[in-house]
Short mmCIF file of C-alpha atoms in Angstrom, two decimals:
data_model
loop_
_atom_site.label_atom_id
_atom_site.label_comp_id
_atom_site.label_asym_id
_atom_site.label_seq_id
_atom_site.Cartn_x
_atom_site.Cartn_y
_atom_site.Cartn_z
CA UNK A 1 68.67 104.18 100.23
CA UNK A 2 68.73 106.97 97.63
CA UNK A 3 67.17 106.63 94.19
CA UNK A 4 70.68 106.67 92.66
CA UNK A 5 71.76 103.78 94.88
CA UNK A 6 68.62 101.82 94.04
CA UNK A 7 69.30 102.42 90.35
CA UNK A 8 72.82 101.01 90.74
CA UNK A 9 71.44 98.03 92.60
CA UNK A 10 69.07 97.38 89.68
CA UNK A 11 72.01 97.52 87.29
CA UNK A 12 73.96 95.14 89.50
CA UNK A 13 71.10 92.67 89.11
CA UNK A 14 71.11 93.20 85.33
CA UNK A 15 74.86 92.43 85.37
CA UNK A 16 74.02 88.84 86.29
CA UNK A 17 71.83 88.29 83.27
CA UNK A 18 68.17 87.32 83.11
CA UNK A 19 68.14 85.55 86.45
CA UNK A 20 65.79 85.19 89.37
CA UNK A 21 67.43 86.71 92.44
CA UNK A 22 66.32 85.73 95.92
CA UNK A 23 67.38 87.96 98.82
CA UNK A 24 69.06 85.79 101.47
CA UNK A 25 70.67 88.31 103.77
CA UNK A 26 70.10 92.01 104.44
CA UNK A 27 72.37 93.34 107.17
CA UNK A 28 69.99 96.10 108.34
CA UNK A 29 67.35 93.40 109.03
CA UNK A 30 69.32 90.27 109.93
CA UNK A 31 72.25 92.02 111.65
CA UNK A 32 75.74 93.25 110.80
CA UNK A 33 77.38 90.06 112.09
CA UNK A 34 79.18 87.12 110.59
CA UNK A 35 76.91 84.67 112.37
CA UNK A 36 73.76 86.33 110.96
CA UNK A 37 75.26 86.23 107.46
CA UNK A 38 76.21 82.55 107.72
CA UNK A 39 72.86 81.59 109.22
CA UNK A 40 71.10 83.04 106.17
CA UNK A 41 73.58 82.16 103.41
CA UNK A 42 75.55 78.98 104.20
CA UNK A 43 75.18 76.13 101.67
CA UNK A 44 73.44 78.42 99.14
CA UNK A 45 75.04 79.01 95.74
CA UNK A 46 75.71 80.74 93.48
CA UNK A 47 75.44 84.12 95.19
CA UNK A 48 76.10 87.79 94.57
CA UNK A 49 77.09 89.95 97.56
CA UNK A 50 76.55 93.72 97.42
CA UNK A 51 77.91 96.44 99.70
CA UNK A 52 76.70 100.05 99.90
CA UNK A 53 78.43 103.05 101.50
CA UNK A 54 77.44 106.64 102.27
CA UNK A 55 79.60 107.90 99.39
CA UNK A 56 77.17 106.29 96.94
CA UNK A 57 79.36 103.38 95.86
CA UNK A 58 77.80 100.00 95.14
CA UNK A 59 80.31 97.14 95.03
CA UNK A 60 80.71 93.47 95.85
CA UNK A 61 81.43 90.04 94.43
CA UNK A 62 80.02 86.91 92.82
CA UNK A 63 80.87 83.28 93.59
CA UNK A 64 79.45 79.96 92.46
CA UNK A 65 80.71 78.30 95.67
CA UNK A 66 78.46 77.86 98.75
CA UNK A 67 79.52 79.73 101.88
CA UNK A 68 80.55 77.85 105.04
CA UNK A 69 82.56 78.42 108.24
CA UNK A 70 85.38 75.97 107.52
CA UNK A 71 88.14 78.59 107.63
CA UNK A 72 89.43 77.28 104.28
CA UNK A 73 89.93 78.88 100.88
CA UNK A 74 87.83 77.44 98.04
CA UNK A 75 88.49 77.37 94.31
CA UNK A 76 86.24 79.37 91.96
CA UNK A 77 87.45 80.27 88.48
CA UNK A 78 84.22 82.19 87.78
CA UNK A 79 84.37 84.50 90.80
CA UNK A 80 84.65 88.24 90.26
CA UNK A 81 84.39 91.54 92.11
CA UNK A 82 82.54 94.54 90.72
CA UNK A 83 81.80 98.20 91.37
CA UNK A 84 80.25 101.24 89.79
CA UNK A 85 82.40 104.14 88.60
CA UNK A 86 79.74 106.79 88.15
CA UNK A 87 77.14 104.91 86.12
CA UNK A 88 79.67 102.56 84.52
CA UNK A 89 79.91 99.01 85.82
CA UNK A 90 83.44 97.68 86.28
CA UNK A 91 84.32 94.01 86.75
CA UNK A 92 87.46 92.51 88.32
CA UNK A 93 87.87 88.78 87.55
CA UNK A 94 89.63 86.52 90.04
CA UNK A 95 93.38 86.20 89.38
CA UNK A 96 94.00 83.43 91.92
CA UNK A 97 91.06 81.04 91.54
CA UNK A 98 92.40 78.54 94.09
CA UNK A 99 91.94 81.21 96.78
CA UNK A 100 88.88 82.93 95.33
CA UNK A 101 86.68 82.75 98.46
CA UNK A 102 87.54 82.19 102.12
CA UNK A 103 85.10 80.68 104.61
CA UNK A 104 85.44 82.79 107.77
CA UNK A 105 82.89 82.49 110.58
CA UNK A 106 83.05 85.95 112.16
CA UNK A 107 82.74 87.96 108.91
CA UNK A 108 80.41 88.39 105.98
CA UNK A 109 81.28 87.57 102.33
CA UNK A 110 85.04 87.04 102.15
CA UNK A 111 86.60 87.20 98.66
CA UNK A 112 90.19 85.92 98.80
CA UNK A 113 92.02 88.35 101.02
CA UNK A 114 91.00 91.21 98.77
CA UNK A 115 87.47 92.21 99.81
CA UNK A 116 85.53 91.44 102.98
CA UNK A 117 82.04 92.79 103.68
CA UNK A 118 80.91 93.03 107.33
CA UNK A 119 84.52 92.44 108.36
CA UNK A 120 84.89 91.10 111.93
CA UNK A 121 81.11 91.47 112.42
CA UNK A 122 81.38 95.24 112.07
CA UNK A 123 79.76 97.83 109.78
CA UNK A 124 82.99 98.01 107.80
CA UNK A 125 84.77 96.78 104.67
CA UNK A 126 88.27 95.35 104.46
CA UNK A 127 90.11 95.64 101.13
CA UNK A 128 93.57 94.68 99.99
CA UNK A 129 93.97 94.84 96.18
CA UNK A 130 96.27 92.25 94.66
CA UNK A 131 95.32 89.36 96.93
CA UNK A 132 93.74 87.15 94.24
CA UNK A 133 91.85 90.09 92.70
CA UNK A 134 93.33 93.22 91.10
CA UNK A 135 91.47 96.51 91.48
CA UNK A 136 91.89 100.15 92.45
CA UNK A 137 90.52 100.69 95.98
CA UNK A 138 89.52 104.32 95.34
CA UNK A 139 87.75 103.25 92.15
CA UNK A 140 85.92 100.43 93.92
CA UNK A 141 84.57 102.18 97.02
CA UNK A 142 86.06 105.68 97.12
CA UNK A 143 88.13 104.65 100.17
CA UNK A 144 84.94 104.87 102.24
CA UNK A 145 85.14 101.67 104.30
CA UNK A 146 81.97 102.21 106.34
CA UNK A 147 78.96 100.22 105.16
CA UNK A 148 75.40 101.53 105.18
CA UNK A 149 74.03 98.19 103.92
CA UNK A 150 75.09 94.73 102.83
CA UNK A 151 72.94 92.31 100.86
CA UNK A 152 73.48 88.76 99.59
CA UNK A 153 71.31 87.27 96.83
CA UNK A 154 70.92 83.68 95.71
CA UNK A 155 71.18 83.48 91.92
CA UNK A 156 68.45 80.92 91.35
CA UNK A 157 68.10 80.28 87.65
CA UNK A 158 68.00 81.84 84.26
CA UNK A 159 64.69 83.05 82.96
CA UNK A 160 63.42 82.12 79.53
CA UNK A 161 65.78 83.41 76.78
CA UNK A 162 64.64 86.75 75.36
CA UNK A 163 65.29 85.35 71.87
CA UNK A 164 64.96 81.62 71.11
CA UNK A 165 67.88 80.18 69.16
CA UNK A 166 68.47 76.69 67.81
CA UNK A 167 72.04 75.73 68.71
CA UNK A 168 72.65 73.51 65.68
CA UNK A 169 74.92 74.96 63.01
CA UNK A 170 74.68 72.38 60.21
CA UNK A 171 71.25 73.62 59.11
CA UNK A 172 72.46 77.25 59.22
CA UNK A 173 75.56 76.53 57.14
CA UNK A 174 73.59 74.61 54.52
CA UNK A 175 70.87 77.30 54.25
CA UNK A 176 73.57 79.95 53.69
CA UNK A 177 75.43 77.80 51.12
CA UNK A 178 72.24 77.13 49.16
CA UNK A 179 70.81 80.68 49.32
CA UNK A 180 70.02 82.37 45.99
CA UNK A 181 69.04 86.04 45.63
CA UNK A 182 65.56 86.52 44.17
CA UNK A 183 66.87 89.00 41.57
CA UNK A 184 68.38 87.10 38.63
CA UNK A 185 71.08 89.71 37.93
CA UNK A 186 72.52 89.29 41.44
CA UNK A 187 74.59 86.24 42.36
CA UNK A 188 75.97 87.53 45.68
CA UNK A 189 74.37 89.71 48.34
CA UNK A 190 76.55 92.71 49.19
CA UNK A 191 76.56 93.70 52.87
CA UNK A 192 78.26 96.90 53.99
CA UNK A 193 79.91 96.87 57.43
CA UNK A 194 79.98 100.28 59.15
CA UNK A 195 81.21 101.01 62.64
CA UNK A 196 83.59 102.89 64.93
CA UNK A 197 87.31 102.15 64.93
CA UNK A 198 88.05 98.92 66.80
CA UNK A 199 84.44 97.67 66.90
CA UNK A 200 85.33 94.50 64.98
CA UNK A 201 84.31 94.94 61.31
CA UNK A 202 87.36 93.20 59.85
CA UNK A 203 87.30 90.65 62.69
CA UNK A 204 83.72 89.78 61.77
CA UNK A 205 84.75 88.86 58.21
CA UNK A 206 87.71 86.86 59.54
CA UNK A 207 85.37 85.04 61.92
CA UNK A 208 82.84 84.16 59.19
CA UNK A 209 85.69 82.99 56.98
CA UNK A 210 86.97 80.86 59.89
CA UNK A 211 83.59 79.18 60.39
CA UNK A 212 83.43 78.04 56.76
CA UNK A 213 87.11 77.10 56.62
CA UNK A 214 86.80 74.98 59.75
CA UNK A 215 89.69 76.70 61.52
CA UNK A 216 90.61 80.20 62.73
CA UNK A 217 91.92 82.38 59.89
CA UNK A 218 92.93 86.02 59.51
CA UNK A 219 92.65 87.45 56.00
CA UNK A 220 91.45 91.00 56.69
CA UNK A 221 93.71 93.26 58.78
CA UNK A 222 92.25 93.55 62.27
CA UNK A 223 93.39 94.49 65.75
CA UNK A 224 93.34 97.29 68.33
CA UNK A 225 94.14 100.84 67.28
CA UNK A 226 92.92 104.36 67.93
CA UNK A 227 92.72 105.02 64.19
CA UNK A 228 91.29 102.78 61.49
CA UNK A 229 93.44 99.82 60.41
CA UNK A 230 91.25 99.55 57.30
CA UNK A 231 92.14 102.38 54.92
CA UNK A 232 90.73 100.89 51.70
CA UNK A 233 87.26 99.87 50.60
CA UNK A 234 87.52 96.07 50.49
CA UNK A 235 85.06 93.50 49.23
CA UNK A 236 85.51 90.04 50.70
CA UNK A 237 83.94 86.92 49.26
CA UNK A 238 83.75 83.95 51.64
CA UNK A 239 84.35 80.47 50.23
CA UNK A 240 82.59 77.32 51.43
CA UNK A 241 85.74 75.66 52.71
CA UNK A 242 89.26 75.53 51.29
CA UNK A 243 89.00 75.55 47.51
CA UNK A 244 85.22 75.64 47.76
CA UNK A 245 82.76 77.74 45.80
CA UNK A 246 82.15 81.35 46.86
CA UNK A 247 79.16 81.79 49.15
CA UNK A 248 76.28 83.97 47.90
CA UNK A 249 77.60 86.81 50.06
CA UNK A 250 80.15 89.62 49.82
CA UNK A 251 81.13 91.52 52.97
CA UNK A 252 82.23 95.07 52.22
CA UNK A 253 84.68 96.50 54.75
CA UNK A 254 85.14 100.24 55.20
CA UNK A 255 87.33 102.65 57.09
CA UNK A 256 86.30 102.96 60.74
CA UNK A 257 84.13 105.87 61.92
CA UNK A 258 85.90 108.48 64.03
CA UNK A 259 84.63 111.45 66.06
CA UNK A 260 86.52 114.26 64.37
CA UNK A 261 85.56 116.07 61.20
CA UNK A 262 87.81 114.98 58.33
CA UNK A 263 88.76 111.77 60.16
CA UNK A 264 87.62 108.22 59.49
CA UNK A 265 84.89 107.23 57.04
CA UNK A 266 83.18 110.18 55.33
CA UNK A 267 79.36 110.21 55.18
CA UNK A 268 79.45 111.13 51.47
CA UNK A 269 81.62 108.08 50.74
CA UNK A 270 78.94 105.92 52.37
CA UNK A 271 76.42 107.18 49.81
CA UNK A 272 78.81 106.33 46.96
CA UNK A 273 79.31 102.83 48.38
CA UNK A 274 75.56 102.25 48.73
CA UNK A 275 75.01 103.26 45.09
CA UNK A 276 77.77 100.90 43.92
CA UNK A 277 80.19 103.58 42.67
CA UNK A 278 83.24 102.51 44.72
CA UNK A 279 85.74 100.06 43.25
CA UNK A 280 87.38 97.39 45.36
CA UNK A 281 90.59 98.62 47.03
CA UNK A 282 89.55 102.26 46.71
CA UNK A 283 91.85 104.25 49.02
CA UNK A 284 89.78 106.34 51.44
CA UNK A 285 90.65 110.01 51.87
CA UNK A 286 88.60 111.48 54.76
CA UNK A 287 89.27 115.05 53.60
CA UNK A 288 88.21 114.38 49.99
CA UNK A 289 85.24 112.07 49.32
CA UNK A 290 84.96 110.03 46.11
CA UNK A 291 83.88 111.91 42.98
CA UNK A 292 83.02 110.87 39.44
CA UNK A 293 86.54 111.61 38.18
CA UNK A 294 88.18 109.26 40.72
CA UNK A 295 90.15 106.30 39.38
CA UNK A 296 87.98 103.21 39.02
CA UNK A 297 84.69 105.09 39.63
CA UNK A 298 81.68 102.98 38.56
CA UNK A 299 79.54 105.41 36.56
CA UNK A 300 76.58 103.14 35.83
CA UNK A 301 76.40 100.47 38.55
CA UNK A 302 73.77 97.74 38.33
CA UNK A 303 71.76 96.16 41.16
CA UNK A 304 74.55 93.60 41.63
CA UNK A 305 77.05 96.40 42.40
CA UNK A 306 74.88 98.18 44.98
CA UNK A 307 74.66 97.49 48.72
CA UNK A 308 71.73 95.26 49.65
CA UNK A 309 72.04 95.43 53.46
CA UNK A 310 73.93 97.62 55.95
CA UNK A 311 75.28 96.20 59.22
CA UNK A 312 76.42 98.60 61.93
CA UNK A 313 79.18 96.95 63.97
CA UNK A 314 79.08 98.20 67.56
CA UNK A 315 81.27 97.22 70.54
CA UNK A 316 78.87 96.16 73.33
CA UNK A 317 81.33 97.43 75.97
CA UNK A 318 81.23 100.96 74.57
CA UNK A 319 77.55 101.51 73.84
CA UNK A 320 76.93 103.49 77.04
CA UNK A 321 80.03 105.68 76.58
CA UNK A 322 79.72 106.35 72.84
CA UNK A 323 80.90 109.94 72.16
CA UNK A 324 78.17 112.34 71.06
CA UNK A 325 80.00 113.27 67.83
CA UNK A 326 80.23 109.60 66.87
CA UNK A 327 76.57 109.06 67.67
CA UNK A 328 75.69 112.02 65.46
CA UNK A 329 77.75 110.59 62.58
CA UNK A 330 75.97 107.25 62.88
CA UNK A 331 72.61 109.02 62.94
CA UNK A 332 73.49 111.00 59.78
CA UNK A 333 74.49 107.78 58.00
CA UNK A 334 71.37 105.96 59.21
CA UNK A 335 69.13 108.73 57.79
CA UNK A 336 70.88 108.54 54.40
CA UNK A 337 70.58 104.74 54.32
CA UNK A 338 66.88 104.99 55.23
CA UNK A 339 66.24 107.39 52.33
CA UNK A 340 67.83 104.88 49.95
CA UNK A 341 65.63 102.05 51.24
CA UNK A 342 68.49 99.77 52.25
CA UNK A 343 67.69 97.42 55.19
CA UNK A 344 69.82 97.90 58.31
CA UNK A 345 70.78 95.76 61.29
CA UNK A 346 73.19 96.07 64.22
CA UNK A 347 75.97 93.57 64.95
CA UNK A 348 76.74 93.88 68.66
CA UNK A 349 80.29 92.56 69.13
CA UNK A 350 82.37 91.67 72.22
CA UNK A 351 79.29 90.53 74.15
CA UNK A 352 81.52 88.17 76.15
CA UNK A 353 83.40 91.16 77.56
CA UNK A 354 80.24 93.16 78.32
CA UNK A 355 78.42 90.60 80.50
CA UNK A 356 80.32 88.32 82.94
CA UNK A 357 77.92 85.41 82.50
CA UNK A 358 78.45 85.15 78.75
CA UNK A 359 82.08 83.88 78.80
CA UNK A 360 80.99 80.95 80.98
CA UNK A 361 78.63 79.83 78.23
CA UNK A 362 78.18 81.91 75.07
CA UNK A 363 74.57 80.65 74.90
CA UNK A 364 73.82 82.86 77.91
CA UNK A 365 73.93 85.88 75.60
CA UNK A 366 70.20 85.51 74.96
CA UNK A 367 69.50 85.07 78.66
CA UNK A 368 71.45 88.16 79.66
CA UNK A 369 69.25 91.05 80.70
CA UNK A 370 72.36 93.24 80.63
CA UNK A 371 72.81 92.56 76.91
CA UNK A 372 69.11 92.95 76.13
CA UNK A 373 68.72 96.18 78.12
CA UNK A 374 71.66 97.94 76.43
CA UNK A 375 70.92 101.28 74.78
CA UNK A 376 71.76 100.07 71.25
CA UNK A 377 68.18 100.39 70.05
CA UNK A 378 67.68 103.94 71.33
CA UNK A 379 71.12 105.20 70.32
CA UNK A 380 70.96 103.82 66.78
CA UNK A 381 67.21 103.93 66.27
CA UNK A 382 67.05 100.22 65.54
CA UNK A 383 64.39 97.92 67.05
CA UNK A 384 65.63 95.03 69.19
CA UNK A 385 64.65 92.61 66.41
CA UNK A 386 67.39 94.21 64.27
CA UNK A 387 70.11 93.80 66.94
CA UNK A 388 72.22 90.64 66.56
CA UNK A 389 74.83 89.82 69.26
CA UNK A 390 78.00 88.07 68.08
CA UNK A 391 81.41 87.09 69.38
CA UNK A 392 84.25 87.39 66.88
CA UNK A 393 87.29 85.14 67.00
CA UNK A 394 90.23 87.25 68.17
CA UNK A 395 92.47 85.33 70.58
CA UNK A 396 91.21 81.78 70.05
CA UNK A 397 93.04 79.09 68.09
CA UNK A 398 90.07 76.69 68.01
CA UNK A 399 86.49 77.22 66.85
CA UNK A 400 83.58 77.13 69.31
CA UNK A 401 80.37 75.65 67.80
CA UNK A 402 78.17 78.03 69.79
CA UNK A 403 80.15 81.09 68.67
CA UNK A 404 79.77 79.77 65.13
CA UNK A 405 75.99 79.71 65.53
CA UNK A 406 75.84 83.36 66.63
CA UNK A 407 77.98 84.33 63.63
CA UNK A 408 75.96 82.20 61.19
CA UNK A 409 72.69 83.58 62.61
CA UNK A 410 73.95 87.08 61.83
CA UNK A 411 74.70 86.09 58.22
CA UNK A 412 71.29 84.45 57.88
CA UNK A 413 69.64 87.63 59.12
CA UNK A 414 71.60 89.68 56.57
CA UNK A 415 70.34 87.42 53.78
CA UNK A 416 66.74 87.76 55.03
CA UNK A 417 67.11 91.55 55.04
CA UNK A 418 68.60 91.49 51.54
CA UNK A 419 65.53 89.54 50.39
CA UNK A 420 63.41 92.45 51.67
CA UNK A 421 65.52 94.82 49.56
CA UNK A 422 65.10 92.66 46.44
CA UNK A 423 61.34 92.42 47.07
CA UNK A 424 61.13 96.22 47.12
CA UNK A 425 63.07 96.44 43.84
CA UNK A 426 60.72 93.94 42.22
CA UNK A 427 57.68 95.94 43.37
CA UNK A 428 59.14 99.16 41.98
CA UNK A 429 59.86 97.49 38.64
CA UNK A 430 56.29 96.19 38.46
CA UNK A 431 54.96 99.71 39.02
CA UNK A 432 57.06 101.17 36.18
CA UNK A 433 54.88 102.03 33.15
CA UNK A 434 55.47 99.60 30.28
CA UNK A 435 55.84 100.84 26.70
CA UNK A 436 52.63 100.44 24.74
CA UNK A 437 52.58 98.14 21.71
CA UNK A 438 50.85 99.32 18.56
CA UNK A 439 50.18 97.36 15.43
CA UNK A 440 51.76 98.98 12.47
#
């Protein structure tokens, strides 16, 4: 196989998370027949089946059900098909779980009536979109139905998580409630959320608010749009439950970043926000950044008015396809923030949409090689230790304790980073020369 095909195969393995894959069946070795496939794969589960064609497409399916030769359909609500479109991995979840996989003796892996590898014991693929899976045939395999290889892997087990996490939220909530900034003039840490349009900045605040309220809420305007739904600078204080005291944290929401010049959040406005000059509800104007004559401008902000931590909110599904202009804007902002000595971290949102194993159990996020190996660190210049995956509440009506823990862990990390900022301020103050005292 070509190097490109091998690379896609590696990415297919990453798709499954940090798992140990055992090769069960390789058609070029065991034979392009249904009987050879069943001899190697029957009773083993879960499995991922991968087809390769001469046009360079890599495609296949995953099922948690063991293969057999019963002739029956079996139910699998976690089954999915996948393919590569260029270097992008596309996933097609099962739409008819009761008929997700069919156990046919004279063929290879048989997903519903939609995709069959080694069909009829031949070097061919059978596809029929719409039969329990929806996909575009040309997108999946380029309409090249001749196989050059077919492989089936047993998904054995998850490896050790790449970041250990305690899945108990009571300790996290209490440590956040009881947190006190180390600088006496500051009662609440101010965290600035920066990110592209639609990445989930406002949704993150709503989600944090939901965790402490005990039910899903929606205070900040959020949703899907090509332009920013947030047009004002907003500062949101989260309360510890209905009628409770404000938490020692303020989340500052900004206009979304956009590619074009004069569109979305302006880099100069970011500097004004960091220095504490922007008033709450300041109306952003991408073509005219804030200046000292603007209404409500804070001329002499104190430490309590400044930003103590910056969180870049990035959609995990769009990291690999981030436009160059947007990447350059983020880099320009990151350099400015660095010069001002403000700690930075990355909130990676929508992780459940990026890796198919995460929706099954949100705790798999730290076992997913696909999530870990994303290019967030290289594209934003942030070490992996500064990347925090989260899942915002968007469609749910009920809270999920494990989602809560990811969200609370992000807040805890923000508070730790703010402590670093306050430590630096204290050191600078200690180094300032003190006025000498003379006896009159």
